[in-house]
Coordinates of C-alpha atoms in Angstrom, one line a residue:
T1 CA -8.8 -1.3 -20.6
M2 CA -5.3 -0.1 -19.0
C3 CA -6.0 -2.8 -15.8
K4 CA -6.4 -5.7 -18.3
K5 CA -4.3 -8.8 -17.5
K6 CA -2.2 -6.4 -15.2
V7 CA -0.9 -7.4 -11.8
V8 CA -1.8 -5.2 -9.4
V9 CA -0.3 -5.3 -5.3
N10 CA -2.4 -3.6 -3.1
T11 CA -1.6 -3.6 0.5
R12 CA -4.3 -3.4 2.9
G13 CA -7.8 -4.7 0.6
S14 CA -9.4 -6.0 3.2
E15 CA -11.6 -2.8 4.2
G16 CA -11.9 0.2 3.0
I17 CA -10.4 2.3 0.0
G18 CA -8.4 -1.3 0.1
K19 CA -11.5 -3.1 -0.2
A20 CA -13.0 -1.0 -3.2
L21 CA -9.5 -1.1 -5.1
V22 CA -9.7 -4.6 -5.0
D23 CA -13.5 -4.7 -5.8
A24 CA -13.2 -2.7 -8.5
L25 CA -9.6 -4.2 -10.1
L26 CA -10.9 -7.6 -10.2
L27 CA -13.9 -6.3 -12.3
L28 CA -11.1 -4.5 -14.8
G29 CA -9.9 -7.6 -15.1
A30 CA -6.4 -7.0 -13.3
K31 CA -4.3 -9.7 -11.7
V32 CA -4.5 -9.1 -8.0
A33 CA -2.7 -9.1 -4.6
N34 CA -3.9 -7.9 -1.4
C35 CA -2.4 -8.4 1.5
A36 CA -3.9 -7.6 5.2
R37 CA -3.6 -8.3 9.2
N38 CA -7.1 -10.1 9.1
Q39 CA -7.1 -13.8 7.9
D40 CA -10.9 -13.7 8.4
K41 CA -11.3 -10.7 5.7
L42 CA -9.0 -11.8 3.3
Y43 CA -10.9 -15.5 3.9
D44 CA -14.2 -13.5 3.5
L45 CA -12.7 -12.3 0.7
Q46 CA -11.4 -14.9 -1.6
K47 CA -14.7 -16.4 -1.2
L48 CA -16.7 -12.9 -2.6
H49 CA -14.4 -13.1 -6.1
S50 CA -14.4 -16.9 -5.5
G51 CA -12.8 -18.3 -9.4
K52 CA -10.9 -14.7 -9.8
P53 CA -7.1 -13.9 -10.3
L54 CA -7.1 -12.7 -6.2
H55 CA -3.9 -13.8 -4.4
T56 CA -4.4 -12.9 -0.2
I57 CA -2.0 -13.1 2.6
V58 CA -1.6 -12.2 6.5
A59 CA 1.0 -9.6 5.7
D60 CA 1.7 -6.4 8.4
V61 CA 3.3 -4.4 6.2
S62 CA 5.4 -2.7 9.3
N63 CA 7.3 -6.1 9.5
Y64 CA 10.0 -6.6 6.4
N65 CA 9.6 -9.9 6.3
D66 CA 6.2 -9.9 5.9
C67 CA 6.5 -7.9 3.1
K68 CA 8.7 -9.9 1.5
N69 CA 7.0 -12.9 1.6
F70 CA 4.2 -11.3 0.0
I71 CA 5.9 -9.2 -2.8
E72 CA 8.0 -12.6 -3.7
T73 CA 4.5 -15.1 -3.4
T74 CA 2.9 -12.4 -5.9
I75 CA 5.4 -12.7 -8.4
H76 CA 6.0 -16.6 -8.4
V77 CA 2.1 -16.5 -8.5
F78 CA 1.4 -14.2 -11.9
G79 CA 5.3 -14.1 -12.8
G80 CA 5.4 -10.0 -12.0
I81 CA 4.1 -6.8 -10.9
D82 CA 3.3 -4.2 -13.2
I83 CA 1.3 -1.2 -10.1
L84 CA 1.7 -1.2 -6.6
I85 CA -0.5 0.4 -4.7
N86 CA 0.4 1.1 -0.9
N87 CA -2.6 1.4 0.3
A88 CA -1.6 0.3 4.4
G89 CA -2.3 3.3 6.7
I90 CA -2.8 3.0 10.4
S91 CA -3.9 7.1 11.9
M92 CA -3.9 8.4 15.6
R93 CA -5.9 10.8 17.5
A94 CA -4.2 12.1 20.0
L95 CA -2.4 16.1 21.5
L96 CA 1.6 15.4 21.6
K97 CA 1.3 16.1 25.2
D98 CA -0.8 13.1 25.9
L99 CA 0.7 10.5 24.1
D100 CA 3.8 7.5 24.5
V101 CA 6.0 8.0 21.4
E102 CA 5.0 4.3 20.9
V103 CA 2.3 5.8 19.3
I104 CA 3.6 7.7 16.6
Q105 CA 6.6 5.0 15.9
K106 CA 3.7 3.0 15.3
V107 CA 2.2 5.2 13.1
M108 CA 5.7 5.9 11.3
E109 CA 6.4 1.9 10.7
V110 CA 2.8 1.0 9.0
N111 CA 2.2 4.0 7.3
F112 CA 5.8 4.9 5.9
N113 CA 8.0 1.8 6.5
G114 CA 5.5 -0.6 5.1
T115 CA 5.4 2.2 1.9
L116 CA 9.3 1.9 1.8
F117 CA 9.4 -2.0 2.4
C118 CA 6.8 -2.4 -0.2
T119 CA 8.2 -0.6 -2.9
K120 CA 11.4 -1.4 -2.5
L121 CA 11.2 -4.9 -3.2
A122 CA 8.9 -4.9 -5.6
L123 CA 10.6 -2.2 -8.1
H124 CA 12.4 -4.5 -9.4
S125 CA 9.9 -6.2 -11.3
I126 CA 8.1 -2.6 -11.8
M127 CA 10.6 -1.6 -13.7
E128 CA 10.9 -4.7 -15.6
R129 CA 7.5 -3.9 -16.3
K130 CA 7.6 -0.1 -16.7
G131 CA 4.4 -0.4 -14.3
I132 CA 3.3 1.8 -11.5
I133 CA 4.0 2.5 -8.1
V134 CA 0.5 4.3 -5.9
G135 CA 1.2 6.0 -2.4
V136 CA -2.3 6.6 -1.2
S137 CA -1.9 9.1 1.3
S138 CA -3.7 12.4 2.8
I139 CA -4.1 16.0 3.3
A140 CA -2.0 15.8 6.4
G141 CA 0.9 15.0 4.0
Y142 CA 0.9 18.4 3.2
R143 CA -0.5 20.6 6.4
G144 CA 0.4 19.2 10.6
L145 CA -3.2 18.3 11.6
P146 CA -3.6 19.4 15.5
G147 CA -4.2 15.9 16.9
R148 CA -2.7 13.9 14.6
S149 CA 0.9 15.0 14.8
G150 CA 2.2 11.0 13.7
Y151 CA 0.0 10.6 10.8
S152 CA 1.0 14.2 9.3
A153 CA 4.2 13.4 10.1
S154 CA 3.9 9.2 8.7
K155 CA 2.6 11.3 5.0
Y156 CA 5.1 13.5 5.0
A157 CA 7.6 10.8 4.9
M158 CA 5.2 9.1 2.1
H159 CA 5.7 12.1 0.6
G160 CA 9.1 12.7 0.8
F161 CA 10.3 9.4 0.2
L162 CA 7.5 9.2 -3.7
E163 CA 8.7 12.1 -4.5
A164 CA 12.5 11.1 -4.4
L165 CA 11.4 8.4 -6.6
R166 CA 9.6 10.1 -8.8
T167 CA 12.4 12.4 -9.2
E168 CA 14.6 8.8 -9.5
M169 CA 12.6 6.5 -12.2
I170 CA 12.1 9.7 -14.2
D171 CA 13.7 7.8 -17.4
S172 CA 13.0 4.6 -16.9
S173 CA 9.4 5.0 -18.1
V174 CA 8.2 3.7 -14.1
H175 CA 5.5 6.1 -12.8
V176 CA 5.5 7.3 -9.5
M177 CA 2.5 9.2 -8.0
W178 CA 0.4 10.0 -4.2
V179 CA -3.5 10.2 -4.4
C180 CA -4.8 12.3 -1.3
P181 CA -8.2 10.7 -0.7
G182 CA -11.2 12.5 1.8
F183 CA -12.5 11.6 4.7
T184 CA -13.6 7.9 4.2
S185 CA -15.7 6.1 6.7
S186 CA -13.2 2.9 7.1

């Protein structure tokens, strides 16, 4: 299969879509690197996939140094990166008139900066391997949703960034894409 022996980096694979991706990728024979903020959930994931090529590390993608450590240790453990899945994200629900701007800043730091940091740090390796960069986004990146102004803004920013990068990479054999899944309970 396409994933056999590929090194796939996934952010926030401790629950929801991210965990489903880790489970499926390991089943397909990929080597998977995964980060999340919750040490206990990462430990449970390691236990669940004992003996499989799974590298986990505690990291907050809104922190550049955490991302640097995650990407560098992944390259050290697996030798490079073929696919980066920028899955980490947080949401918010409040009308702008009722919220503190720090809420939107935090959403932007995780959803946009996390994608920026991990993509920039992994780009050289992905270019060497003619790999794939994926952004897990939302319909909120195409339509501003009331009560989700910060979330929509972060997904619009992700789309613009990835679309620009896709054009920059057009002659490099690096594929850049974003996916917009429907509602998930996590």
